Amino acid sequence: MNGIVLIIDDEKKICSLLSRIIELEGFKTLQANTGKEGLKLLKNNDISIVISDVKLPDVNGVAMVKDIKLLKPFVEIINLTAYGTISDGVLAIKNGAFDYLVKGDDNDKIIPLLYKAMDKANLQQRIFELEKSTSTKHSFESIIGQSKTLKVAIDLAKRVSKTDTTVLLLGETGTGKEVFAQSIHYESPRSAKPFVALNCSGFSPDLLESELFGYKAGAFTGANKDKKGLLEEANGGTLFLDEIGEMNLDLQAKLLRVLENQSFIKVGDTNTQQVNVRILAATNKDLKADAASGKFRSDLYYRLSVFTIVLPPLRERKVDIPALAQHYLTQFAVKANRPELALENKMLDVFEKYNWKGNIRELKNVIERLVILSDDDSLNLSALPQEFFEFAPLENNFNLQQVEKQHIQKVLIHTKGNKTETSRLLGIGLTTLYRKIEEYGITEFK
């Protein structure tokens, strides 16, 4: 069975005729003569495709596309009409329809179009179900791993999540500090309120202050109207300050005021505003040492570190690598519309010997690259980034330069010769890529 197709048309003869044609292709069909009846069937059945007339007794079929997408986002819709107009066609596609056909012209088009729509609907449903099953709405159960060090961190986070205590998350880049912060928020009494994240290393000091506290109109050139800061956006909920160690000393003093009495002053304002915000902070720096040396305010450090959780690096929880790798492998295979890929023991041996300086984030990036570059149903060792070879040299019959050449060629083919995107995926500079292309005599990559 290829899937279920819902046909909505007030002309029963057309419904029956379409149903017979489509069922000959191996699809199951359901029929409805009104929009209301069609939506009811959609709610109660696992439908993949809706073929709907534009002129229905109770609703416009083009407008109904939005209702269908709200109800089941992964369902694809084909609109049919006796009198096609360009404006209707444009609106149908804009609303989310897969295509728009004029009756009479559709006899040779409907079946090929149906197969294309079904392929897309199946892919969308796989992605939808994957995201639904893996997210569990940021709960602690969604954190992957069974290592002792991870379990200790999760247990601490669970205990503190029920309180309003400020939490400082410590760990190397890529260890999942924001994932922990989200889990703490969504398991807290504030879960129905906003979770707002701010990376303190991504802004200059002035911009960071404006982002955090907001500003009044006229505070500086270009400030044409009042702007809410992230503190206001997070009111009632949680504000997560990532890379807190990058915040300058002046701004640290203003943040200290928020922690002490939940008040702040917008840039360019003189009035104090009150908020009700829980602060979670994270850093990959040794804040205690920075506080002792004067690089970070000691009073702010002690306010932030009321409850500290240290997240272990991946090299200290290698028992979790197979589960993490399989999770990302499934995720990227679905997004690339590829069949399930096998994670062989040889690849896992390489992963367990590697140092993972970028931690979980690096593992995720490596898996994405492997999915892109693997040709068959298993991952290809030769597609690993070059830095892996010093930890796990390949068999003697592999020439390192030949492996690198093949690796660059595969990425170039994947990007259709886009050298900027290729250099990004390879993690090398554009100049280096051009040098390698010339050095290896790579000519065919489109």
Tab-separated table of C-alpha atoms in Angstrom:
chain	number	residue	atom	x	y	z
A	1	MET	CA	0.000	0.000	0.000
A	2	ASN	CA	1.502	3.335	-1.077
A	3	GLY	CA	-0.514	5.548	1.291
A	4	ILE	CA	-3.951	7.075	1.823
A	5	VAL	CA	-5.298	9.774	-0.502
A	6	LEU	CA	-8.296	11.895	0.535
A	7	ILE	CA	-10.407	13.208	-2.368
A	8	ILE	CA	-12.674	16.187	-1.598
A	9	ASP	CA	-15.143	17.171	-4.334
A	10	ASP	CA	-18.854	17.972	-4.229
A	11	GLU	CA	-19.330	16.125	-7.549
A	12	LYS	CA	-19.678	12.486	-6.475
A	13	LYS	CA	-18.974	11.162	-9.997
A	14	ILE	CA	-15.599	12.927	-10.070
A	15	CYS	CA	-14.795	11.571	-6.578
A	16	SER	CA	-15.581	8.012	-7.699
A	17	LEU	CA	-13.674	8.318	-10.974
A	18	LEU	CA	-10.547	9.732	-9.288
A	19	SER	CA	-10.801	7.104	-6.580
A	20	ARG	CA	-10.834	4.233	-9.121
A	21	ILE	CA	-7.872	5.677	-11.063
A	22	ILE	CA	-5.802	6.239	-7.932
A	23	GLU	CA	-6.601	2.862	-6.358
A	24	LEU	CA	-5.344	1.131	-9.528
A	25	GLU	CA	-1.922	2.568	-8.600
A	26	GLY	CA	-2.023	0.813	-5.225
A	27	PHE	CA	-3.181	3.728	-3.079
A	28	LYS	CA	-6.075	3.608	-0.646
A	29	THR	CA	-8.618	6.428	-1.055
A	30	LEU	CA	-11.206	8.164	1.094
A	31	GLN	CA	-13.915	10.461	-0.260
A	32	ALA	CA	-15.638	13.580	1.055
A	33	ASN	CA	-18.093	15.998	-0.580
A	34	THR	CA	-17.587	19.006	1.695
A	35	GLY	CA	-14.649	20.702	3.358
A	36	LYS	CA	-16.031	19.990	6.838
A	37	GLU	CA	-16.414	16.285	6.048
A	38	GLY	CA	-12.904	16.213	4.566
A	39	LEU	CA	-11.297	17.811	7.647
A	40	LYS	CA	-13.085	15.308	9.893
A	41	LEU	CA	-11.670	12.396	7.848
A	42	LEU	CA	-8.236	14.030	7.949
A	43	LYS	CA	-8.306	14.180	11.762
A	44	ASN	CA	-9.242	10.515	12.139
A	45	ASN	CA	-7.091	8.848	9.447
A	46	ASP	CA	-3.404	8.601	8.511
A	47	ILE	CA	-3.790	10.538	5.271
A	48	SER	CA	-0.735	11.535	3.211
A	49	ILE	CA	-2.295	13.387	0.243
A	50	VAL	CA	-5.410	15.551	-0.119
A	51	ILE	CA	-6.821	16.202	-3.603
A	52	SER	CA	-9.370	18.966	-3.202
A	53	ASP	CA	-11.685	20.867	-5.514
A	54	VAL	CA	-11.362	24.645	-5.218
A	55	LYS	CA	-15.132	25.329	-5.253
A	56	LEU	CA	-16.699	23.388	-2.381
A	57	PRO	CA	-20.202	24.010	-0.959
A	58	ASP	CA	-18.942	25.211	2.438
A	59	VAL	CA	-15.397	26.475	1.913
A	60	ASN	CA	-12.903	27.620	-0.702
A	61	GLY	CA	-10.454	24.787	-1.385
A	62	VAL	CA	-7.506	27.187	-1.748
A	63	ALA	CA	-8.223	28.763	1.642
A	64	MET	CA	-8.673	25.289	3.190
A	65	VAL	CA	-5.023	24.480	2.410
A	66	LYS	CA	-4.018	26.507	5.484
A	67	ASP	CA	-6.453	24.567	7.692
A	68	ILE	CA	-5.091	21.260	6.442
A	69	LYS	CA	-1.480	22.328	7.038
A	70	LEU	CA	-2.321	23.517	10.561
A	71	LEU	CA	-3.965	20.185	11.319
A	72	LYS	CA	-1.281	17.975	9.751
A	73	PRO	CA	1.784	19.880	8.452
A	74	PHE	CA	3.266	16.877	6.644
A	75	VAL	CA	0.181	16.279	4.428
A	76	GLU	CA	0.537	17.450	0.795
A	77	ILE	CA	-2.400	19.072	-1.032
A	78	ILE	CA	-3.242	19.167	-4.745
A	79	ASN	CA	-5.968	21.669	-5.676
A	80	LEU	CA	-8.257	20.944	-8.657
A	81	THR	CA	-10.467	23.508	-10.371
A	82	ALA	CA	-12.723	23.690	-13.405
A	83	TYR	CA	-11.746	27.306	-14.087
A	84	GLY	CA	-8.115	27.937	-13.278
A	85	THR	CA	-6.862	31.427	-12.534
A	86	ILE	CA	-3.300	32.571	-12.012
A	87	SER	CA	-4.191	34.326	-8.753
A	88	ASP	CA	-5.806	31.173	-7.326
A	89	GLY	CA	-2.814	29.094	-8.361
A	90	VAL	CA	-0.357	31.502	-6.764
A	91	LEU	CA	-2.412	31.682	-3.559
A	92	ALA	CA	-2.718	27.888	-3.370
A	93	ILE	CA	1.059	27.434	-3.553
A	94	LYS	CA	1.595	30.314	-1.103
A	95	ASN	CA	-0.798	28.662	1.363
A	96	GLY	CA	1.247	25.446	1.165
A	97	ALA	CA	-0.346	23.418	-1.645
A	98	PHE	CA	1.908	20.993	-3.507
A	99	ASP	CA	0.361	21.905	-6.887
A	100	TYR	CA	-2.697	23.386	-8.629
A	101	LEU	CA	-4.327	21.687	-11.628
A	102	VAL	CA	-7.171	22.552	-14.004
A	103	LYS	CA	-9.715	19.760	-14.483
A	104	GLY	CA	-9.546	18.270	-17.972
A	105	ASP	CA	-5.844	19.039	-18.248
A	106	ASP	CA	-4.998	16.782	-15.336
A	107	ASN	CA	-5.601	13.305	-16.848
A	108	ASP	CA	-1.961	12.706	-17.778
A	109	LYS	CA	-0.553	14.733	-14.906
A	110	ILE	CA	-2.402	13.546	-11.822
A	111	ILE	CA	-0.674	10.165	-11.283
A	112	PRO	CA	2.958	11.330	-11.758
A	113	LEU	CA	2.139	14.349	-9.590
A	114	LEU	CA	0.573	12.085	-6.961
A	115	TYR	CA	3.754	10.001	-6.704
A	116	LYS	CA	5.902	13.123	-6.308
A	117	ALA	CA	3.578	14.500	-3.642
A	118	MET	CA	3.586	11.135	-1.830
A	119	ASP	CA	7.397	11.045	-1.777
A	120	LYS	CA	7.465	14.500	-0.221
A	121	ALA	CA	4.680	13.673	2.264
A	122	ASN	CA	6.488	10.516	3.400
A	123	LEU	CA	9.718	12.445	3.914
A	124	GLN	CA	7.909	15.207	5.813
A	125	GLN	CA	6.230	12.654	8.046
A	126	ARG	CA	9.542	10.943	8.813
A	127	ILE	CA	11.059	14.279	9.827
A	128	PHE	CA	7.953	15.204	11.845
A	129	GLU	CA	7.960	11.895	13.738
A	130	LEU	CA	11.723	12.029	14.303
A	131	GLU	CA	11.593	15.530	15.762
A	132	LYS	CA	8.595	14.591	17.883
A	133	SER	CA	10.213	11.431	19.253
A	134	THR	CA	13.677	12.857	19.876
A	135	SER	CA	12.774	16.216	21.363
A	136	THR	CA	10.384	15.113	24.146
A	137	LYS	CA	10.069	18.864	24.569
A	138	HIS	CA	13.541	19.400	26.068
A	139	SER	CA	13.027	16.981	28.955
A	140	PHE	CA	15.970	15.352	30.727
A	141	GLU	CA	14.900	12.081	29.082
A	142	SER	CA	15.976	13.563	25.738
A	143	ILE	CA	19.598	13.852	26.916
A	144	ILE	CA	21.400	10.870	25.381
A	145	GLY	CA	23.854	8.815	27.434
A	146	GLN	CA	24.246	6.360	30.310
A	147	SER	CA	27.743	7.215	31.586
A	148	LYS	CA	28.178	7.795	35.328
A	149	THR	CA	29.509	11.339	34.904
A	150	LEU	CA	26.532	12.327	32.762
A	151	LYS	CA	24.061	10.749	35.197
A	152	VAL	CA	25.562	12.774	38.053
A	153	ALA	CA	25.103	16.006	36.065
A	154	ILE	CA	21.510	15.084	35.106
A	155	ASP	CA	20.635	14.225	38.722
A	156	LEU	CA	21.934	17.610	39.939
A	157	ALA	CA	20.058	19.439	37.159
A	158	LYS	CA	16.805	17.614	37.984
A	159	ARG	CA	17.088	18.569	41.648
A	160	VAL	CA	17.732	22.246	40.995
A	161	SER	CA	15.150	22.555	38.204
A	162	LYS	CA	12.262	22.549	40.697
A	163	THR	CA	13.680	25.637	42.423
A	164	ASP	CA	14.303	29.236	41.351
A	165	THR	CA	18.026	29.025	42.110
A	166	THR	CA	20.600	30.561	39.759
A	167	VAL	CA	22.656	27.839	38.055
A	168	LEU	CA	26.156	28.006	36.547
A	169	LEU	CA	26.876	25.331	33.915
A	170	LEU	CA	30.572	24.641	33.368
A	171	GLY	CA	32.047	22.611	30.535
A	172	GLU	CA	34.046	22.675	27.341
A	173	THR	CA	32.563	23.968	24.095
A	174	GLY	CA	30.087	21.509	22.611
A	175	THR	CA	29.286	19.565	25.806
A	176	GLY	CA	25.571	20.456	25.711
A	177	LYS	CA	25.286	23.331	28.173
A	178	GLU	CA	22.315	24.900	26.364
A	179	VAL	CA	20.546	21.520	26.207
A	180	PHE	CA	20.892	21.266	29.995
A	181	ALA	CA	19.674	24.849	30.434
A	182	GLN	CA	16.581	24.129	28.333
A	183	SER	CA	15.856	20.954	30.288
A	184	ILE	CA	16.151	22.808	33.614
A	185	HIS	CA	13.723	25.459	32.360
A	186	TYR	CA	11.143	23.048	30.907
A	187	GLU	CA	11.173	20.909	34.065
A	188	SER	CA	10.731	24.010	36.259
A	189	PRO	CA	7.583	25.835	37.460
A	190	ARG	CA	8.464	28.473	34.812
A	191	SER	CA	8.082	26.020	31.898
A	192	ALA	CA	4.994	27.748	30.477
A	193	LYS	CA	6.898	31.047	30.260
A	194	PRO	CA	9.658	31.990	27.767
A	195	PHE	CA	13.120	30.436	27.611
A	196	VAL	CA	15.435	33.062	26.109
A	197	ALA	CA	19.084	32.333	25.227
A	198	LEU	CA	21.839	34.904	24.636
A	199	ASN	CA	25.425	34.143	23.591
A	200	CYS	CA	27.528	36.821	25.265
A	201	SER	CA	30.480	36.215	22.938
A	202	GLY	CA	28.464	37.116	19.833
A	203	PHE	CA	28.181	40.867	20.473
A	204	SER	CA	30.345	43.902	21.141
A	205	PRO	CA	29.918	45.303	24.704
A	206	ASP	CA	27.548	48.096	23.565
A	207	LEU	CA	25.412	45.770	21.448
A	208	LEU	CA	25.316	43.184	24.226
A	209	GLU	CA	23.983	45.794	26.665
A	210	SER	CA	21.282	46.826	24.171
A	211	GLU	CA	20.303	43.199	23.564
A	212	LEU	CA	20.149	42.418	27.246
A	213	PHE	CA	18.469	45.536	28.640
A	214	GLY	CA	16.863	47.124	25.572
A	215	TYR	CA	16.933	50.869	24.880
A	216	LYS	CA	14.831	54.011	24.740
A	217	ALA	CA	14.160	55.885	21.509
A	218	GLY	CA	16.931	58.429	20.942
A	219	ALA	CA	19.458	56.586	23.127
A	220	PHE	CA	21.890	56.543	20.191
A	221	THR	CA	21.947	57.127	16.436
A	222	GLY	CA	19.486	54.775	14.779
A	223	ALA	CA	17.429	54.153	17.938
A	224	ASN	CA	14.171	55.391	16.406
A	225	LYS	CA	11.848	53.663	18.838
A	226	ASP	CA	11.904	51.859	22.179
A	227	LYS	CA	13.221	48.309	22.053
A	228	LYS	CA	12.549	45.515	24.511
A	229	GLY	CA	15.628	43.778	25.868
A	230	LEU	CA	15.899	40.043	26.365
A	231	LEU	CA	15.342	40.497	30.090
A	232	GLU	CA	11.857	41.801	29.323
A	233	GLU	CA	11.283	39.084	26.730
A	234	ALA	CA	12.137	36.456	29.363
A	235	ASN	CA	9.933	38.030	32.067
A	236	GLY	CA	8.317	35.258	34.094
A	237	GLY	CA	10.608	32.678	32.513
A	238	THR	CA	14.304	31.923	32.188
A	239	LEU	CA	17.221	33.852	30.678
A	240	PHE	CA	20.182	31.696	29.654
A	241	LEU	CA	23.468	33.593	29.350
A	242	ASP	CA	25.925	31.461	27.396
A	243	GLU	CA	29.653	32.277	27.424
A	244	ILE	CA	29.127	34.555	30.445
A	245	GLY	CA	32.907	34.760	30.864
A	246	GLU	CA	33.078	37.008	27.771
A	247	MET	CA	30.938	39.754	29.356
A	248	ASN	CA	32.894	42.941	30.193
A	249	LEU	CA	33.250	44.215	33.769
A	250	ASP	CA	30.900	47.219	33.383
A	251	LEU	CA	28.081	45.042	32.094
A	252	GLN	CA	28.778	42.472	34.812
A	253	ALA	CA	27.989	45.146	37.410
A	254	LYS	CA	24.610	45.799	35.781
A	255	LEU	CA	23.840	42.076	35.621
A	256	LEU	CA	24.685	41.794	39.324
A	257	ARG	CA	21.905	44.290	40.030
A	258	VAL	CA	19.431	42.053	38.186
A	259	LEU	CA	20.480	39.067	40.270
A	260	GLU	CA	20.247	41.014	43.525
A	261	ASN	CA	16.911	42.798	43.138
A	262	GLN	CA	15.449	41.832	39.730
A	263	SER	CA	15.723	45.390	38.401
A	264	PHE	CA	17.501	47.080	35.483
A	265	ILE	CA	17.665	50.316	33.512
A	266	LYS	CA	17.317	50.460	29.734
A	267	VAL	CA	20.041	52.115	27.658
A	268	GLY	CA	19.204	55.828	27.431
A	269	ASP	CA	16.626	55.672	30.249
A	270	THR	CA	16.669	56.854	33.865
A	271	ASN	CA	13.758	54.807	35.174
A	272	THR	CA	14.232	51.447	36.871
A	273	GLN	CA	12.206	48.485	35.596
A	274	GLN	CA	11.350	45.315	37.491
A	275	VAL	CA	11.391	41.798	36.059
A	276	ASN	CA	10.847	38.291	37.353
A	277	VAL	CA	13.530	36.220	35.656
A	278	ARG	CA	15.546	33.153	36.554
A	279	ILE	CA	19.159	33.360	35.375
A	280	LEU	CA	21.051	30.340	34.082
A	281	ALA	CA	24.629	30.950	32.938
A	282	ALA	CA	27.296	28.880	31.195
A	283	THR	CA	30.968	29.172	30.338
A	284	ASN	CA	33.914	27.099	29.125
A	285	LYS	CA	36.284	29.291	31.159
A	286	ASP	CA	37.618	28.843	34.700
A	287	LEU	CA	35.493	31.618	36.222
A	288	LYS	CA	36.859	31.048	39.706
A	289	ALA	CA	40.413	31.684	38.475
A	290	ASP	CA	39.239	34.691	36.436
A	291	ALA	CA	37.502	36.098	39.528
A	292	ALA	CA	40.680	35.646	41.575
A	293	SER	CA	42.758	37.457	38.931
A	294	GLY	CA	40.264	40.325	38.481
A	295	LYS	CA	39.183	39.351	34.954
A	296	PHE	CA	35.690	38.570	36.254
A	297	ARG	CA	33.827	40.230	39.122
A	298	SER	CA	34.138	38.025	42.196
A	299	ASP	CA	30.786	39.214	43.603
A	300	LEU	CA	29.041	38.240	40.360
A	301	TYR	CA	30.860	34.900	40.287
A	302	TYR	CA	29.591	34.005	43.764
A	303	ARG	CA	26.056	35.061	42.825
A	304	LEU	CA	26.139	32.933	39.661
A	305	SER	CA	27.761	29.881	41.240
A	306	VAL	CA	25.136	29.317	43.933
A	307	PHE	CA	24.581	25.951	42.219
A	308	THR	CA	27.259	24.709	39.810
A	309	ILE	CA	26.961	21.758	37.426
A	310	VAL	CA	30.015	20.502	35.556
A	311	LEU	CA	29.290	18.804	32.216
A	312	PRO	CA	31.791	16.090	31.253
A	313	PRO	CA	33.660	16.248	27.934
A	314	LEU	CA	32.926	13.488	25.423
A	315	ARG	CA	36.362	11.883	25.921
A	316	GLU	CA	35.331	11.170	29.547
A	317	ARG	CA	32.032	9.541	28.531
A	318	LYS	CA	33.040	7.450	25.517
A	319	VAL	CA	30.524	4.790	26.495
A	320	ASP	CA	27.875	7.241	25.233
A	321	ILE	CA	29.406	7.641	21.749
A	322	PRO	CA	27.506	4.758	20.025
A	323	ALA	CA	24.094	6.053	21.164
A	324	LEU	CA	24.917	9.655	20.257
A	325	ALA	CA	26.340	8.676	16.861
A	326	GLN	CA	23.298	6.525	16.040
A	327	HIS	CA	20.933	9.344	17.045
A	328	TYR	CA	22.596	11.848	14.703
A	329	LEU	CA	22.997	9.228	11.980
A	330	THR	CA	19.241	8.599	11.958
A	331	GLN	CA	18.500	12.327	12.076
A	332	PHE	CA	20.729	13.268	9.136
A	333	ALA	CA	19.746	10.221	7.046
A	334	VAL	CA	16.099	11.270	7.332
A	335	LYS	CA	16.851	14.881	6.427
A	336	ALA	CA	18.910	13.755	3.425
A	337	ASN	CA	16.046	11.426	2.379
A	338	ARG	CA	18.360	8.428	2.539
A	339	PRO	CA	17.650	4.896	3.812
A	340	GLU	CA	18.876	3.892	7.267
A	341	LEU	CA	22.693	3.828	7.307
A	342	ALA	CA	24.689	1.242	9.253
A	343	LEU	CA	27.170	2.267	11.951
A	344	GLU	CA	29.817	-0.436	11.794
A	345	ASN	CA	32.114	-1.497	14.649
A	346	LYS	CA	35.167	-0.345	12.690
A	347	MET	CA	33.800	3.199	12.607
A	348	LEU	CA	32.905	3.083	16.317
A	349	ASP	CA	36.465	1.930	17.113
A	350	VAL	CA	37.784	5.023	15.323
A	351	PHE	CA	35.323	7.252	17.197
A	352	GLU	CA	36.342	5.822	20.577
A	353	LYS	CA	40.054	6.412	19.901
A	354	TYR	CA	39.512	10.006	18.791
A	355	ASN	CA	39.971	12.871	21.278
A	356	TRP	CA	36.801	14.890	20.372
A	357	LYS	CA	38.080	18.353	21.266
A	358	GLY	CA	34.796	19.797	19.971
A	359	ASN	CA	32.789	17.253	22.011
A	360	ILE	CA	29.177	16.414	21.028
A	361	ARG	CA	29.002	19.314	18.556
A	362	GLU	CA	32.038	17.931	16.697
A	363	LEU	CA	30.542	14.416	16.658
A	364	LYS	CA	27.309	15.812	15.207
A	365	ASN	CA	29.215	17.667	12.451
A	366	VAL	CA	31.286	14.580	11.600
A	367	ILE	CA	28.161	12.407	11.296
A	368	GLU	CA	26.522	14.972	8.999
A	369	ARG	CA	29.600	14.949	6.764
A	370	LEU	CA	29.722	11.149	6.684
A	371	VAL	CA	26.056	10.949	5.646
A	372	ILE	CA	26.730	13.397	2.800
A	373	LEU	CA	29.813	11.564	1.566
A	374	SER	CA	28.831	7.909	2.003
A	375	ASP	CA	27.756	6.236	-1.246
A	376	ASP	CA	26.127	3.025	-0.009
A	377	ASP	CA	24.241	1.812	3.047
A	378	SER	CA	27.186	2.095	5.445
A	379	LEU	CA	29.488	4.917	6.469
A	380	ASN	CA	32.801	5.224	4.652
A	381	LEU	CA	35.982	5.487	6.773
A	382	SER	CA	37.779	7.360	4.007
A	383	ALA	CA	35.203	10.161	4.288
A	384	LEU	CA	36.384	11.085	7.797
A	385	PRO	CA	38.137	14.457	8.195
A	386	GLN	CA	41.920	14.262	7.897
A	387	GLU	CA	42.570	14.803	11.627
A	388	PHE	CA	41.090	11.351	12.349
A	389	PHE	CA	43.860	9.570	10.493
A	390	GLU	CA	46.491	10.360	13.121
A	391	PHE	CA	44.336	8.543	15.684
A	392	ALA	CA	43.177	5.679	13.492
A	393	PRO	CA	45.321	5.104	10.395
A	394	LEU	CA	43.523	3.245	7.647
A	395	GLU	CA	44.695	-0.023	6.121
A	396	ASN	CA	48.198	-0.032	4.581
A	397	ASN	CA	46.851	0.002	1.046
A	398	PHE	CA	45.316	3.449	1.628
A	399	ASN	CA	47.456	6.353	0.505
A	400	LEU	CA	46.728	9.398	2.713
A	401	GLN	CA	46.992	11.876	-0.183
A	402	GLN	CA	44.679	9.732	-2.317
A	403	VAL	CA	42.133	9.594	0.518
A	404	GLU	CA	42.286	13.384	0.891
A	405	LYS	CA	41.848	13.864	-2.864
A	406	GLN	CA	38.802	11.571	-2.939
A	407	HIS	CA	37.372	13.316	0.100
A	408	ILE	CA	37.689	16.784	-1.503
A	409	GLN	CA	36.214	15.477	-4.785
A	410	LYS	CA	33.170	14.036	-3.016
A	411	VAL	CA	32.451	17.278	-1.198
A	412	LEU	CA	32.867	19.277	-4.419
A	413	ILE	CA	30.427	16.944	-6.175
A	414	HIS	CA	27.968	17.304	-3.278
A	415	THR	CA	28.140	21.122	-3.473
A	416	LYS	CA	28.018	21.057	-7.313
A	417	GLY	CA	31.378	22.813	-7.478
A	418	ASN	CA	30.558	25.555	-4.929
A	419	LYS	CA	34.028	26.121	-3.501
A	420	THR	CA	32.930	28.440	-0.679
A	421	GLU	CA	30.466	25.824	0.634
A	422	THR	CA	33.050	23.075	0.074
A	423	SER	CA	35.663	24.875	2.147
A	424	ARG	CA	33.078	25.347	4.921
A	425	LEU	CA	32.165	21.650	4.982
A	426	LEU	CA	35.814	20.604	4.885
A	427	GLY	CA	36.745	23.079	7.618
A	428	ILE	CA	39.593	24.620	5.607
A	429	GLY	CA	40.223	28.063	4.141
A	430	LEU	CA	39.160	28.885	0.583
A	431	THR	CA	42.793	29.559	-0.404
A	432	THR	CA	43.799	26.137	0.955
A	433	LEU	CA	41.006	24.487	-1.047
A	434	TYR	CA	42.158	26.127	-4.302
A	435	ARG	CA	45.732	24.993	-3.567
A	436	LYS	CA	44.586	21.411	-2.955
A	437	ILE	CA	42.501	21.361	-6.157
A	438	GLU	CA	45.558	22.458	-8.146
A	439	GLU	CA	47.928	20.131	-6.255
A	440	TYR	CA	45.766	17.048	-6.848
A	441	GLY	CA	44.691	18.047	-10.373
A	442	ILE	CA	40.992	17.857	-9.509
A	443	THR	CA	38.975	18.901	-12.553
A	444	GLU	CA	35.605	17.081	-12.535
A	445	PHE	CA	33.331	17.994	-9.660
A	446	LYS	CA	29.999	19.110	-11.171
